[in-house]
Every structure is written in C-alpha cells, then in structure tokens.
Amino acid sequence: MQTKKLSTNIEDLERAGAIIRDGGLVAFPTETVYGLGADALNEEAVRSVYAAKGRPSDNPMIVHIADARELEPLVRGGRAAISEDTLKVIGTFWPGPLTLVLPKSDIIPDATTGGLDTVAIRMPSNETAYRLILAAGRPIAAPSANLSGKPSPTNAEDVLEDMDGRIDAVVMGEACDVGIESTVLDMTGDVPVVLRPGIITREWLSAVIGKEVRYDKSLLEEPSEIADPKDGVAETDFKPKSPGMKYKHYSPNAQVTLIEGNEDEFRSKATAFGMEARKKNQKIAVIDYGDDVRKAAHNLFADLRELDRLGYDIILIRTLEQSGLGFSVMNRMLKSAGYDVIK
Ligand code: TXA
Ligand code: MG
C-alpha cells in the first residue's frame, strides 16, 4: 500500500476525511501524540487499525469528536446519563487532552471498544484534528499511530517510520505540543478514577470536580507480568480496567534504564554504568531533563525514537519527581524501562 502524505490545507483535509468515510486509515496530529484514525462506527475499518498497528484486538480505542453535541448519541442513556461531575470536567477541559470513559451506546461497534460496555471519548484541541473530524463527518476512533509496543509518535516523521506502507495517508502536521497521551478518566463509578495519567493531573481534576479522584491501583504498583504484544498475547483471563496498560509499552530497541538522584548523583551513577557498558562496546546515551517536567513530556518519546535511529544500545534517563505531570511522565519512563531503576 502506498501511504499518501497530505498537508493540513483544506483540500487535503477533505481528502483525508473522505478516506476515513470510505473505511480507510489516516494518521493525524493531536495536541498529545499522533493518532491513527478510522471511522469509529465502521467495524471493518476499526478492525483494520489493529492489523496496521500489530495490536492485540482486545485493546479498546479512544473515540474522537469535534463538538460536545456529538457526545450524547455515543453514551448509553444519552444526555440523562451524563452526570454533573462529567459535565464539569467537560466544561473545564474540553477541547483538550482529557479522555472520559462512559457507558457505551449501541451505535458504537464492539470492535471499537474491544468488547467493553464502556467507551473512551475525547475532544482534541488541536486544530488539524478538529478540522479532520469535521471533514470526516463522524467520530474518529484513533489509537496512537505507532506500531504496538513502540513509543507513541509525536511528529509526522515518527509516524512514517512505523506506518509508511501500512495505512492510506498521514496528515503531515506539526510536532505535538504535549508529547504524552491524554489523561484517561473513568467516570462510570461513584468515584472518578484516573486510568492513565497525563498532563491534566489527578489533583487538577479533583479541584474541578470538588471531590476525591483516585488513581487506578495498577498505576501505583509495578505489574507482576508484562505481556509483549509481539508474542501475540491477545486473550487472557486478566482484564484490567484500562486494558492498554497490560501490554509492553513505549519500548525503543535500546535498553532503557532509569537512574535516581540529584544532578551530581545521576552523573556519577551514569558514568559508572557507562564504564561497564563501554567494556562491552555498547553505545550509551544519557538524558537529564532536570526538573523541567513539561520538557520531559514533550521530548521523551521523540528522544527515544531519535536515539534508536542513531543506533544507541543503552539509554540512561534521570528520574523525575513523581508529583503532578512528573507522575505522568514517570509512568511512561518506567514502562519504557521495563521498571528497571537504579536507586
Ligand atoms: O492522547 C491520546 O489519548 C491519543 C491520541 C491519538 O488521542 N490516543 C491514545 O490511544 O493514546 P491509545 O489507543 O494508544 O490509548 C488508549 C488508552 C488505552 O490505555 C486504553 O486501554 C484506554 O485508553 N481505553 C480506551 N477505551 C477504554 C475503555 N472503554 N475503558 C477503559 N480504558 C479504555
Ligand atoms: Mg498507544
């Protein structure tokens, strides 16, 4: 398959919208990471997304909408079923990098939600994403536009690296502003639960809703078992709340190791580590984002991919303080390192 490179001008976004209406796959920028879009209401189109990503088919997708009025038909029970708390977070954070898990209506095929009776929905703030959803004229289901297991792509070149020849088109937009995926918030229970941390933090959500917001248990403990999607693990008895969290994630080819400590401690531990590795002729990269968590979020995935292209064997990254956005970025760092941390 020849993958078309489309620009962000009106004519090209109309073309991209038509491809999606016809059941094709188009990668596009959002404010978080690039998405791999398909018609969310077309079962066959959605199934082809899993194939393009090499992703197990029980992994549910996020449905992207352009306007809050598109929400009601996607939610079981419609307007009446949308709680005051949900309206508050929508009012504050949409459009933006917040995904809400709500009861799913029947118009959404099971393939989109991996058979769950809930659906994850978000309204991106990125203008190109907004115009593409309007051009398609329907909600767009989109996981991150990477091969399963790889870091999410945050620029068009990184999308092409994984997807060239596997999808119909890429909208060649700008680099993503945030750099890590949206916060996923489960609104189906009595207490809102963060299933995936992002730039909209638990503390911030809590302040807006005016009640406690919890982290899902899986975010606070190291998983006992991490499945590698390349092993073809699709069905297991283990059904965590956010199914995307059970697979190996964000892994570059290089081995990633995290190192704790202040600047000096980090440098001396990294040097010691480096001496050992050099004996084995391994090429080592060292990343220290300092306390700039915004920059860490923005650069992490792009840096991992760039260092892979440059042929590094080992990437050493200084840990961040685990509060606010730092917690969210550390969630990605820990996964990419397979929880390998030098204390
Ligand atoms: O920022 C983002 O969210 C990006 C851009 C493209 O919008 N998309 C993204 O999609 O990160 P993906 O498929 O890579 O991650 C979706 C996450 C997974 O952790 C998945 O398990 C969770 O959302 N999710 C989706 N539907 C769910 C549901 N019904 N219940 C619980 N978790 C769900
Ligand atoms: Mg992803």
Short mmCIF file of C-alpha atoms and ligand atoms in Angstrom, two decimals:
data_model
loop_
_atom_site.label_atom_id
_atom_site.label_comp_id
_atom_site.label_asym_id
_atom_site.label_seq_id
_atom_site.Cartn_x
_atom_site.Cartn_y
_atom_site.Cartn_z
CA MET A 1 0.00 0.00 0.00
CA GLN A 2 1.20 3.47 -0.93
CA THR A 3 0.81 5.87 2.00
CA LYS A 4 -0.20 9.39 0.85
CA LYS A 5 1.42 12.34 2.56
CA LEU A 6 -1.23 15.01 2.99
CA SER A 7 -0.82 18.61 4.14
CA THR A 8 -3.03 20.44 6.63
CA ASN A 9 -4.71 22.62 3.99
CA ILE A 10 -8.49 22.42 3.48
CA GLU A 11 -8.37 20.36 0.28
CA ASP A 12 -6.07 17.75 1.80
CA LEU A 13 -8.13 17.51 4.99
CA GLU A 14 -11.25 16.98 2.81
CA ARG A 15 -9.35 14.16 1.09
CA ALA A 16 -8.36 12.70 4.47
CA GLY A 17 -11.97 12.92 5.65
CA ALA A 18 -13.16 11.10 2.53
CA ILE A 19 -10.62 8.30 3.09
CA ILE A 20 -11.98 7.82 6.61
CA ARG A 21 -15.60 7.83 5.38
CA ASP A 22 -14.61 5.15 2.86
CA GLY A 23 -13.27 2.93 5.63
CA GLY A 24 -9.58 3.83 5.23
CA LEU A 25 -6.90 4.72 7.78
CA VAL A 26 -5.39 8.19 8.21
CA ALA A 27 -2.78 9.24 10.80
CA PHE A 28 -3.19 12.80 12.08
CA PRO A 29 -1.74 15.16 14.69
CA THR A 30 -3.41 15.91 18.01
CA GLU A 31 -2.14 18.04 20.88
CA THR A 32 -0.92 14.89 22.69
CA VAL A 33 0.50 12.40 20.16
CA TYR A 34 -0.35 11.43 16.57
CA GLY A 35 -3.44 9.25 16.22
CA LEU A 36 -4.22 6.52 13.70
CA GLY A 37 -7.78 7.32 12.69
CA ALA A 38 -10.65 5.23 11.35
CA ASP A 39 -14.42 5.69 11.21
CA ALA A 40 -15.38 4.81 14.81
CA LEU A 41 -18.78 3.49 13.66
CA ASN A 42 -17.39 1.20 10.93
CA GLU A 43 -16.49 -2.16 12.39
CA GLU A 44 -14.38 -3.30 9.47
CA ALA A 45 -12.39 -0.04 9.38
CA VAL A 46 -11.73 -0.26 13.11
CA ARG A 47 -10.53 -3.86 12.80
CA SER A 48 -8.01 -2.80 10.16
CA VAL A 49 -6.46 -0.40 12.70
CA TYR A 50 -5.45 -3.33 14.89
CA ALA A 51 -3.81 -5.00 11.90
CA ALA A 52 -1.88 -1.85 10.93
CA LYS A 53 -0.57 -1.44 14.48
CA GLY A 54 0.13 -5.12 15.02
CA ARG A 55 -2.01 -4.73 18.12
CA PRO A 56 -3.99 -7.36 20.03
CA SER A 57 -7.64 -6.95 19.15
CA ASP A 58 -8.95 -6.69 22.72
CA ASN A 59 -7.40 -3.26 23.19
CA PRO A 60 -10.11 -0.54 23.18
CA MET A 61 -9.74 2.70 21.24
CA ILE A 62 -10.46 6.33 22.02
CA VAL A 63 -13.30 7.91 20.03
CA HIS A 64 -12.51 11.49 18.97
CA ILE A 65 -15.27 14.04 18.50
CA ALA A 66 -15.24 17.68 17.32
CA ASP A 67 -18.18 19.05 19.25
CA ALA A 68 -19.67 18.27 22.67
CA ARG A 69 -23.06 17.73 21.00
CA GLU A 70 -21.66 14.60 19.34
CA LEU A 71 -21.29 13.05 22.79
CA GLU A 72 -24.91 12.18 23.61
CA PRO A 73 -25.54 9.57 20.87
CA LEU A 74 -22.35 7.73 21.89
CA VAL A 75 -23.38 7.38 25.54
CA ARG A 76 -25.87 4.78 26.77
CA GLY A 77 -28.87 6.67 28.17
CA GLY A 78 -27.92 9.86 26.30
CA ARG A 79 -27.98 13.27 27.99
CA ALA A 80 -29.76 11.97 31.10
CA ALA A 81 -26.94 9.52 31.76
CA ILE A 82 -24.21 12.18 31.73
CA SER A 83 -23.52 13.17 35.34
CA GLU A 84 -22.94 16.64 36.77
CA ASP A 85 -19.33 15.68 37.51
CA THR A 86 -18.83 14.68 33.88
CA LEU A 87 -20.32 17.98 32.69
CA LYS A 88 -17.94 19.87 34.99
CA VAL A 89 -14.80 18.25 33.58
CA ILE A 90 -16.08 18.62 30.02
CA GLY A 91 -16.78 22.30 30.65
CA THR A 92 -13.29 22.85 32.00
CA PHE A 93 -11.06 20.59 29.93
CA TRP A 94 -12.71 20.04 26.53
CA PRO A 95 -11.43 20.50 23.93
CA GLY A 96 -8.18 19.17 25.37
CA PRO A 97 -6.08 16.20 26.45
CA LEU A 98 -8.69 14.51 28.65
CA THR A 99 -10.41 11.23 27.71
CA LEU A 100 -13.59 10.20 29.53
CA VAL A 101 -14.73 6.61 29.96
CA LEU A 102 -18.54 6.46 29.87
CA PRO A 103 -21.22 3.79 29.29
CA LYS A 104 -21.27 2.91 25.59
CA SER A 105 -24.35 3.23 23.35
CA ASP A 106 -25.26 0.62 20.74
CA ILE A 107 -24.20 2.70 17.74
CA ILE A 108 -20.54 2.02 18.62
CA PRO A 109 -19.38 -1.36 17.33
CA ASP A 110 -17.82 -3.77 19.84
CA ALA A 111 -14.64 -3.74 17.77
CA THR A 112 -14.07 -0.08 18.73
CA THR A 113 -14.22 -0.78 22.46
CA GLY A 114 -12.63 -4.22 22.46
CA GLY A 115 -15.93 -5.72 23.62
CA LEU A 116 -16.24 -3.46 26.70
CA ASP A 117 -19.62 -1.92 27.56
CA THR A 118 -17.90 1.42 28.12
CA VAL A 119 -16.37 3.81 25.60
CA ALA A 120 -13.46 6.25 25.89
CA ILE A 121 -14.23 9.62 24.29
CA ARG A 122 -12.21 12.78 23.84
CA MET A 123 -12.44 16.11 22.03
CA PRO A 124 -8.95 17.15 20.92
CA SER A 125 -7.94 20.81 20.97
CA ASN A 126 -5.54 20.50 18.04
CA GLU A 127 -6.95 22.46 15.11
CA THR A 128 -5.97 19.97 12.41
CA ALA A 129 -7.59 17.14 14.38
CA TYR A 130 -10.71 19.26 14.81
CA ARG A 131 -10.95 20.05 11.11
CA LEU A 132 -10.32 16.43 10.14
CA ILE A 133 -13.13 15.14 12.36
CA LEU A 134 -15.47 17.72 10.81
CA ALA A 135 -14.32 16.76 7.31
CA ALA A 136 -14.92 13.07 8.04
CA GLY A 137 -18.39 13.93 9.35
CA ARG A 138 -18.27 11.22 12.01
CA PRO A 139 -16.41 10.31 15.19
CA ILE A 140 -12.89 9.01 14.60
CA ALA A 141 -11.51 6.07 16.55
CA ALA A 142 -7.79 6.55 16.99
CA PRO A 143 -5.12 4.84 18.99
CA SER A 144 -1.64 6.34 18.97
CA ALA A 145 -0.12 5.93 15.49
CA ASN A 146 2.80 3.69 16.49
CA LEU A 147 3.45 0.01 15.98
CA SER A 148 2.27 -1.76 19.11
CA GLY A 149 4.89 -1.64 21.86
CA LYS A 150 6.81 1.34 20.42
CA PRO A 151 6.86 4.88 21.84
CA SER A 152 3.92 6.97 20.62
CA PRO A 153 4.83 9.22 17.66
CA THR A 154 4.89 12.95 18.36
CA ASN A 155 5.81 14.17 14.87
CA ALA A 156 4.92 13.17 11.30
CA GLU A 157 8.33 11.62 10.57
CA ASP A 158 8.00 9.25 13.52
CA VAL A 159 4.56 8.20 12.25
CA LEU A 160 6.01 7.40 8.83
CA GLU A 161 8.80 5.38 10.40
CA ASP A 162 6.21 2.93 11.78
CA MET A 163 3.28 3.28 9.38
CA ASP A 164 4.61 4.01 5.89
CA GLY A 165 3.10 1.40 3.57
CA ARG A 166 0.62 0.17 6.22
CA ILE A 167 -2.04 2.91 6.10
CA ASP A 168 -3.75 5.07 3.47
CA ALA A 169 -2.45 8.50 4.47
CA VAL A 170 -0.64 10.66 7.01
CA VAL A 171 -1.60 14.28 7.63
CA MET A 172 1.85 15.85 7.90
CA GLY A 173 1.14 18.35 10.66
CA GLU A 174 3.23 19.96 13.34
CA ALA A 175 5.04 18.29 16.25
CA CYS A 176 2.66 17.56 19.14
CA ASP A 177 2.52 20.12 21.89
CA VAL A 178 2.08 17.88 24.96
CA GLY A 179 4.08 14.82 23.88
CA ILE A 180 2.41 12.18 26.09
CA GLU A 181 -1.06 10.72 25.63
CA SER A 182 -4.25 12.12 27.14
CA THR A 183 -5.34 11.55 30.71
CA VAL A 184 -7.92 8.72 30.77
CA LEU A 185 -10.58 9.29 33.45
CA ASP A 186 -13.19 6.64 34.25
CA MET A 187 -16.49 8.37 35.07
CA THR A 188 -18.60 5.18 35.31
CA GLY A 189 -18.29 4.66 39.08
CA ASP A 190 -19.09 6.66 42.22
CA VAL A 191 -15.54 7.98 42.41
CA PRO A 192 -13.75 9.22 39.25
CA VAL A 193 -10.66 7.09 38.59
CA VAL A 194 -7.59 8.05 36.57
CA LEU A 195 -6.76 5.01 34.42
CA ARG A 196 -3.89 6.69 32.57
CA PRO A 197 -2.15 9.80 33.94
CA GLY A 198 -1.49 12.73 31.60
CA ILE A 199 -0.95 16.48 31.57
CA ILE A 200 -4.36 17.02 33.17
CA THR A 201 -3.41 15.76 36.59
CA ARG A 202 -5.45 13.99 39.26
CA GLU A 203 -5.01 16.99 41.59
CA TRP A 204 -6.39 19.34 38.95
CA LEU A 205 -9.38 17.07 38.21
CA SER A 206 -10.08 16.76 41.90
CA ALA A 207 -10.12 20.54 42.31
CA VAL A 208 -12.56 20.97 39.41
CA ILE A 209 -14.95 18.17 40.38
CA GLY A 210 -14.73 19.12 44.05
CA LYS A 211 -14.23 15.58 45.27
CA GLU A 212 -11.60 12.92 45.54
CA VAL A 213 -10.27 11.48 42.28
CA ARG A 214 -8.37 8.21 42.61
CA TYR A 215 -5.57 6.62 40.67
CA ASP A 216 -6.33 3.16 39.37
CA LYS A 217 -4.50 0.61 41.56
CA SER A 218 -2.39 -0.53 38.62
CA LEU A 219 -0.73 2.92 38.47
CA LEU A 220 0.62 2.64 41.99
CA GLU A 221 2.26 -0.76 41.72
CA GLU A 222 4.74 -2.42 39.44
CA PRO A 223 2.99 -5.04 37.28
CA SER A 224 3.97 -8.62 38.09
CA GLU A 225 3.83 -9.63 34.46
CA ILE A 226 4.21 -7.55 31.31
CA ALA A 227 2.98 -9.11 28.09
CA ASP A 228 4.83 -8.31 24.91
CA PRO A 229 2.33 -7.69 22.09
CA LYS A 230 4.85 -9.16 19.67
CA ASP A 231 4.27 -12.52 21.38
CA GLY A 232 0.70 -12.37 20.08
CA VAL A 233 -0.90 -12.37 23.50
CA ALA A 234 -4.48 -11.37 22.72
CA GLU A 235 -6.82 -13.13 25.09
CA THR A 236 -6.04 -13.65 28.74
CA ASP A 237 -8.18 -14.11 31.83
CA PHE A 238 -6.64 -10.94 33.21
CA LYS A 239 -8.95 -8.00 32.44
CA PRO A 240 -7.58 -4.82 34.00
CA LYS A 241 -9.73 -1.68 33.99
CA SER A 242 -7.58 0.03 31.35
CA PRO A 243 -6.70 -2.87 29.10
CA GLY A 244 -3.99 -0.93 27.27
CA MET A 245 -1.93 -0.99 30.44
CA LYS A 246 -1.20 -4.72 30.44
CA TYR A 247 0.96 -4.81 27.34
CA LYS A 248 4.60 -3.93 26.94
CA HIS A 249 4.72 -0.29 26.06
CA TYR A 250 6.83 2.60 24.87
CA SER A 251 9.89 0.44 24.23
CA PRO A 252 12.59 1.60 21.89
CA ASN A 253 15.06 -1.01 20.60
CA ALA A 254 17.68 0.30 23.00
CA GLN A 255 17.59 -0.88 26.60
CA VAL A 256 16.28 1.93 28.84
CA THR A 257 17.43 2.24 32.46
CA LEU A 258 16.27 4.95 34.88
CA ILE A 259 18.60 6.43 37.49
CA GLU A 260 17.50 8.25 40.65
CA GLY A 261 19.36 11.07 42.35
CA ASN A 262 20.24 14.73 42.14
CA GLU A 263 22.23 16.05 39.19
CA ASP A 264 25.63 15.02 40.61
CA GLU A 265 24.49 11.62 41.82
CA PHE A 266 22.89 10.94 38.46
CA ARG A 267 26.05 11.89 36.63
CA SER A 268 28.31 9.71 38.74
CA LYS A 269 25.98 6.69 38.59
CA ALA A 270 25.60 7.14 34.83
CA THR A 271 29.37 7.32 34.44
CA ALA A 272 29.89 4.13 36.45
CA PHE A 273 27.22 2.40 34.40
CA GLY A 274 28.80 3.74 31.23
CA MET A 275 32.26 2.35 32.02
CA GLU A 276 30.85 -1.16 32.32
CA ALA A 277 28.88 -0.84 29.10
CA ARG A 278 31.82 0.55 27.18
CA LYS A 279 33.81 -2.58 28.02
CA LYS A 280 31.11 -4.44 26.09
CA ASN A 281 31.36 -1.94 23.24
CA GLN A 282 27.87 -0.65 23.88
CA LYS A 283 26.87 2.83 22.80
CA ILE A 284 25.27 4.80 25.65
CA ALA A 285 23.04 7.88 25.63
CA VAL A 286 22.31 9.91 28.75
CA ILE A 287 19.18 12.04 29.24
CA ASP A 288 18.65 14.50 32.10
CA TYR A 289 15.53 16.68 31.83
CA GLY A 290 16.32 18.24 35.21
CA ASP A 291 13.08 19.31 36.86
CA ASP A 292 11.53 20.51 33.60
CA VAL A 293 8.63 18.03 33.50
CA ARG A 294 6.91 19.86 30.64
CA LYS A 295 10.00 19.45 28.51
CA ALA A 296 10.36 15.82 29.59
CA ALA A 297 6.77 15.15 28.44
CA HIS A 298 7.32 16.99 25.19
CA ASN A 299 10.62 15.30 24.30
CA LEU A 300 10.61 11.80 25.84
CA PHE A 301 9.06 9.76 23.03
CA ALA A 302 10.78 11.73 20.27
CA ASP A 303 14.13 11.35 22.06
CA LEU A 304 13.72 7.57 22.44
CA ARG A 305 12.97 7.21 18.75
CA GLU A 306 15.81 9.51 17.69
CA LEU A 307 18.34 7.62 19.82
CA ASP A 308 17.17 4.35 18.24
CA ARG A 309 17.79 5.79 14.80
CA LEU A 310 21.28 6.81 15.92
CA GLY A 311 21.98 3.23 16.96
CA TYR A 312 22.34 3.56 20.74
CA ASP A 313 22.26 0.31 22.74
CA ILE A 314 21.50 1.81 26.13
CA ILE A 315 19.61 4.92 27.22
CA LEU A 316 20.06 6.20 30.78
CA ILE A 317 17.39 8.64 31.97
CA ARG A 318 17.28 10.62 35.20
CA THR A 319 14.01 10.06 37.07
CA LEU A 320 11.55 12.89 37.73
CA GLU A 321 9.80 13.77 40.93
CA GLN A 322 6.57 11.75 40.99
CA SER A 323 4.04 14.51 41.50
CA GLY A 324 1.71 16.31 39.10
CA LEU A 325 2.85 15.95 35.50
CA GLY A 326 6.07 14.31 36.78
CA PHE A 327 3.98 11.31 37.88
CA SER A 328 2.50 11.01 34.39
CA VAL A 329 5.83 11.22 32.58
CA MET A 330 7.41 8.77 35.04
CA ASN A 331 4.59 6.34 34.21
CA ARG A 332 5.85 6.34 30.58
CA MET A 333 9.53 6.28 31.57
CA LEU A 334 9.04 3.30 33.90
CA LYS A 335 7.25 1.34 31.20
CA SER A 336 9.83 2.10 28.55
CA ALA A 337 12.47 0.93 31.04
CA GLY A 338 10.53 -2.22 31.92
CA TYR A 339 10.67 -0.87 35.54
CA ASP A 340 14.48 -1.04 35.60
CA VAL A 341 15.56 1.68 38.06
CA ILE A 342 18.95 2.26 39.69
CA LYS A 343 18.23 3.81 43.10
O1 TXA B 1 -3.75 11.22 23.59
C1 TXA B 1 -4.36 10.19 23.28
O2 TXA B 1 -5.23 9.68 24.00
C2 TXA B 1 -4.00 9.55 21.95
C3 TXA B 1 -4.44 10.49 20.84
C4 TXA B 1 -4.27 9.92 19.47
O3 TXA B 1 -5.77 10.87 21.06
N1 TXA B 1 -4.58 8.26 21.80
C5 TXA B 1 -4.15 7.17 22.51
O4 TXA B 1 -4.80 5.98 22.20
O5 TXA B 1 -3.27 7.23 23.33
P1 TXA B 1 -4.27 4.56 22.68
O6 TXA B 1 -5.14 3.57 22.00
O7 TXA B 1 -2.83 4.46 22.44
O8 TXA B 1 -4.61 4.50 24.20
C6 TXA B 1 -5.95 4.40 24.64
C7 TXA B 1 -5.99 4.18 26.13
C8 TXA B 1 -5.54 2.78 26.48
O9 TXA B 1 -4.82 2.82 27.70
C9 TXA B 1 -6.88 2.07 26.63
O10 TXA B 1 -6.82 0.93 27.45
C10 TXA B 1 -7.73 3.15 27.26
O11 TXA B 1 -7.33 4.32 26.59
N2 TXA B 1 -9.15 2.89 26.99
C11 TXA B 1 -9.80 3.01 25.81
N3 TXA B 1 -11.08 2.65 25.94
C12 TXA B 1 -11.28 2.32 27.23
C13 TXA B 1 -12.40 1.89 28.00
N4 TXA B 1 -13.62 1.71 27.44
N5 TXA B 1 -12.21 1.63 29.31
C14 TXA B 1 -11.01 1.80 29.88
N6 TXA B 1 -9.91 2.22 29.21
C15 TXA B 1 -10.04 2.48 27.91
MG MG B 2 -0.88 3.86 22.43
#
